[in-house]
Amino acid sequence: QVQLAESGGGMVQAGGSLRLSCAVSGRIFSINAMGWYRQPPGKQRELVAAITSGGSTNYADSVKGRFAISRDNAKNTVDLQMNSLKPEDAAVYYCSANLKQQRWSVPSDYWGQGTQVTVSA
């Protein structure tokens, strides 16, 4: 079994900052890309930021320059530092990891349960 545990969500005023953290545990052989997605109310889930095992990053245009993703390969964690938050950043944020449980397994995507981020104007 694999578990992704997110933390760090909450409520913040516009212009403020939050840091989300996600820890991956369980039977893991290797983790490829890790990422953060979000789903605003009534909208589809969208990619916020992703990071490869080598450290290459990718961001949604809407968060470039404000959010920073990082990971600790030794601890199997991924963080999302969110600065200059806007009301439109409010959403449920989900951690995701593409990983192999065994050497010969096919990589699969795993998801956390989501953490709420609320930004007041």
PDB file of C-alpha atoms in Angstrom:
ATOM      1  CA  GLN A   1       0.000   0.000   0.000  1.00  0.00           C
ATOM      2  CA  VAL A   2       1.026   3.563  -0.671  1.00  0.00           C
ATOM      3  CA  GLN A   3      -0.141   6.590   1.268  1.00  0.00           C
ATOM      4  CA  LEU A   4       0.241  10.283   0.478  1.00  0.00           C
ATOM      5  CA  ALA A   5      -0.294  12.519   3.482  1.00  0.00           C
ATOM      6  CA  GLU A   6      -0.746  16.242   2.851  1.00  0.00           C
ATOM      7  CA  SER A   7      -0.518  19.021   5.390  1.00  0.00           C
ATOM      8  CA  GLY A   8      -0.310  22.787   5.524  1.00  0.00           C
ATOM      9  CA  GLY A   9      -3.588  23.927   4.050  1.00  0.00           C
ATOM     10  CA  GLY A  10      -5.676  26.602   5.704  1.00  0.00           C
ATOM     11  CA  MET A  11      -7.013  30.085   5.388  1.00  0.00           C
ATOM     12  CA  VAL A  12      -4.938  33.106   4.524  1.00  0.00           C
ATOM     13  CA  GLN A  13      -5.536  36.666   3.406  1.00  0.00           C
ATOM     14  CA  ALA A  14      -4.747  37.716  -0.141  1.00  0.00           C
ATOM     15  CA  GLY A  15      -1.052  38.455  -0.446  1.00  0.00           C
ATOM     16  CA  GLY A  16      -0.169  35.944   2.223  1.00  0.00           C
ATOM     17  CA  SER A  17       1.760  32.695   2.071  1.00  0.00           C
ATOM     18  CA  LEU A  18       1.203  29.033   2.801  1.00  0.00           C
ATOM     19  CA  ARG A  19       3.410  25.988   2.541  1.00  0.00           C
ATOM     20  CA  LEU A  20       1.953  22.614   1.645  1.00  0.00           C
ATOM     21  CA  SER A  21       3.795  19.410   2.403  1.00  0.00           C
ATOM     22  CA  CYS A  22       3.218  15.850   1.249  1.00  0.00           C
ATOM     23  CA  ALA A  23       4.868  12.700   2.534  1.00  0.00           C
ATOM     24  CA  VAL A  24       4.741   9.470   0.563  1.00  0.00           C
ATOM     25  CA  SER A  25       4.961   6.242   2.529  1.00  0.00           C
ATOM     26  CA  GLY A  26       4.406   2.551   2.102  1.00  0.00           C
ATOM     27  CA  ARG A  27       5.851   0.048  -0.290  1.00  0.00           C
ATOM     28  CA  ILE A  28       7.907   2.164  -2.694  1.00  0.00           C
ATOM     29  CA  PHE A  29      10.678   1.157  -5.055  1.00  0.00           C
ATOM     30  CA  SER A  30      11.134   4.477  -6.816  1.00  0.00           C
ATOM     31  CA  ILE A  31       9.289   7.746  -7.320  1.00  0.00           C
ATOM     32  CA  ASN A  32       9.295   9.506 -10.652  1.00  0.00           C
ATOM     33  CA  ALA A  33       7.473  12.803 -10.931  1.00  0.00           C
ATOM     34  CA  MET A  34       5.703  14.375  -7.993  1.00  0.00           C
ATOM     35  CA  GLY A  35       3.269  17.203  -8.228  1.00  0.00           C
ATOM     36  CA  TRP A  36       0.541  19.371  -6.845  1.00  0.00           C
ATOM     37  CA  TYR A  37      -2.850  19.748  -8.434  1.00  0.00           C
ATOM     38  CA  ARG A  38      -5.824  21.823  -7.382  1.00  0.00           C
ATOM     39  CA  GLN A  39      -9.541  21.760  -7.901  1.00  0.00           C
ATOM     40  CA  PRO A  40     -11.496  24.969  -7.351  1.00  0.00           C
ATOM     41  CA  PRO A  41     -15.206  24.630  -6.552  1.00  0.00           C
ATOM     42  CA  GLY A  42     -17.164  23.621  -9.634  1.00  0.00           C
ATOM     43  CA  LYS A  43     -14.077  23.311 -11.799  1.00  0.00           C
ATOM     44  CA  GLN A  44     -11.834  20.534 -13.047  1.00  0.00           C
ATOM     45  CA  ARG A  45      -8.643  19.497 -11.355  1.00  0.00           C
ATOM     46  CA  GLU A  46      -5.610  21.245 -12.816  1.00  0.00           C
ATOM     47  CA  LEU A  47      -1.871  20.927 -12.553  1.00  0.00           C
ATOM     48  CA  VAL A  48      -0.243  23.545 -10.346  1.00  0.00           C
ATOM     49  CA  ALA A  49       3.371  22.384 -10.311  1.00  0.00           C
ATOM     50  CA  ALA A  50       5.370  19.242 -10.926  1.00  0.00           C
ATOM     51  CA  ILE A  51       8.930  18.129 -10.268  1.00  0.00           C
ATOM     52  CA  THR A  52      10.895  15.214 -11.638  1.00  0.00           C
ATOM     53  CA  SER A  53      13.218  12.996  -9.650  1.00  0.00           C
ATOM     54  CA  GLY A  54      16.077  14.995 -11.122  1.00  0.00           C
ATOM     55  CA  GLY A  55      14.642  18.294  -9.960  1.00  0.00           C
ATOM     56  CA  SER A  56      13.207  19.691 -13.190  1.00  0.00           C
ATOM     57  CA  THR A  57      10.098  21.723 -12.519  1.00  0.00           C
ATOM     58  CA  ASN A  58       6.998  22.739 -14.401  1.00  0.00           C
ATOM     59  CA  TYR A  59       4.424  25.332 -13.329  1.00  0.00           C
ATOM     60  CA  ALA A  60       1.012  26.463 -14.417  1.00  0.00           C
ATOM     61  CA  ASP A  61       1.254  29.924 -15.962  1.00  0.00           C
ATOM     62  CA  SER A  62      -1.061  31.300 -13.287  1.00  0.00           C
ATOM     63  CA  VAL A  63       1.382  30.497 -10.477  1.00  0.00           C
ATOM     64  CA  LYS A  64       4.755  31.141 -12.091  1.00  0.00           C
ATOM     65  CA  GLY A  65       6.853  33.482  -9.987  1.00  0.00           C
ATOM     66  CA  ARG A  66       4.625  32.990  -6.932  1.00  0.00           C
ATOM     67  CA  PHE A  67       4.773  29.256  -6.165  1.00  0.00           C
ATOM     68  CA  ALA A  68       7.805  27.024  -5.770  1.00  0.00           C
ATOM     69  CA  ILE A  69       7.826  23.236  -5.691  1.00  0.00           C
ATOM     70  CA  SER A  70      10.599  21.237  -4.069  1.00  0.00           C
ATOM     71  CA  ARG A  71      11.199  17.643  -3.077  1.00  0.00           C
ATOM     72  CA  ASP A  72      13.397  15.603  -0.797  1.00  0.00           C
ATOM     73  CA  ASN A  73      14.147  12.301  -2.490  1.00  0.00           C
ATOM     74  CA  ALA A  74      15.611  10.821   0.682  1.00  0.00           C
ATOM     75  CA  LYS A  75      12.431  11.510   2.646  1.00  0.00           C
ATOM     76  CA  ASN A  76       9.947  10.980  -0.203  1.00  0.00           C
ATOM     77  CA  THR A  77       8.408  14.362   0.377  1.00  0.00           C
ATOM     78  CA  VAL A  78       7.278  17.186  -1.872  1.00  0.00           C
ATOM     79  CA  ASP A  79       6.482  20.719  -0.780  1.00  0.00           C
ATOM     80  CA  LEU A  80       4.720  23.647  -2.392  1.00  0.00           C
ATOM     81  CA  GLN A  81       5.598  27.123  -1.196  1.00  0.00           C
ATOM     82  CA  MET A  82       2.802  29.493  -2.152  1.00  0.00           C
ATOM     83  CA  ASN A  83       3.440  33.226  -1.953  1.00  0.00           C
ATOM     84  CA  SER A  84       1.392  36.254  -2.953  1.00  0.00           C
ATOM     85  CA  LEU A  85      -1.762  34.199  -2.771  1.00  0.00           C
ATOM     86  CA  LYS A  86      -4.829  35.417  -4.617  1.00  0.00           C
ATOM     87  CA  PRO A  87      -8.506  34.596  -4.058  1.00  0.00           C
ATOM     88  CA  GLU A  88      -8.442  32.620  -7.303  1.00  0.00           C
ATOM     89  CA  ASP A  89      -5.847  30.286  -5.785  1.00  0.00           C
ATOM     90  CA  ALA A  90      -8.486  28.967  -3.392  1.00  0.00           C
ATOM     91  CA  ALA A  91      -9.083  25.283  -4.025  1.00  0.00           C
ATOM     92  CA  VAL A  92      -8.559  21.816  -2.695  1.00  0.00           C
ATOM     93  CA  TYR A  93      -4.916  20.984  -3.347  1.00  0.00           C
ATOM     94  CA  TYR A  94      -3.899  17.406  -4.068  1.00  0.00           C
ATOM     95  CA  CYS A  95      -0.464  15.844  -3.917  1.00  0.00           C
ATOM     96  CA  SER A  96       0.398  13.302  -6.585  1.00  0.00           C
ATOM     97  CA  ALA A  97       3.249  10.878  -7.094  1.00  0.00           C
ATOM     98  CA  ASN A  98       4.068   8.631 -10.024  1.00  0.00           C
ATOM     99  CA  LEU A  99       5.884   5.677  -8.571  1.00  0.00           C
ATOM    100  CA  LYS A 100       6.831   2.035  -8.788  1.00  0.00           C
ATOM    101  CA  GLN A 101       6.178  -0.257  -5.860  1.00  0.00           C
ATOM    102  CA  GLN A 102       8.560  -2.905  -7.122  1.00  0.00           C
ATOM    103  CA  ARG A 103      11.445  -2.974  -9.575  1.00  0.00           C
ATOM    104  CA  TRP A 104       9.370  -4.652 -12.288  1.00  0.00           C
ATOM    105  CA  SER A 105       6.056  -2.846 -11.701  1.00  0.00           C
ATOM    106  CA  VAL A 106       4.528  -0.374 -14.105  1.00  0.00           C
ATOM    107  CA  PRO A 107       4.643   3.172 -12.705  1.00  0.00           C
ATOM    108  CA  SER A 108       1.271   4.336 -11.419  1.00  0.00           C
ATOM    109  CA  ASP A 109      -0.164   7.587 -10.131  1.00  0.00           C
ATOM    110  CA  TYR A 110      -1.129   7.923  -6.492  1.00  0.00           C
ATOM    111  CA  TRP A 111      -3.041  10.764  -4.891  1.00  0.00           C
ATOM    112  CA  GLY A 112      -3.433  12.331  -1.502  1.00  0.00           C
ATOM    113  CA  GLN A 113      -6.791  13.076   0.068  1.00  0.00           C
ATOM    114  CA  GLY A 114      -6.538  16.803  -0.581  1.00  0.00           C
ATOM    115  CA  THR A 115      -6.090  19.832   1.616  1.00  0.00           C
ATOM    116  CA  GLN A 116      -8.214  22.963   1.512  1.00  0.00           C
ATOM    117  CA  VAL A 117      -6.648  26.344   0.766  1.00  0.00           C
ATOM    118  CA  THR A 118      -8.866  29.369   1.310  1.00  0.00           C
ATOM    119  CA  VAL A 119      -7.779  32.882   0.362  1.00  0.00           C
ATOM    120  CA  SER A 120      -9.817  35.807   1.559  1.00  0.00           C
ATOM    121  CA  ALA A 121      -9.844  39.076  -0.353  1.00  0.00           C
TER     122      ALA A 121
END
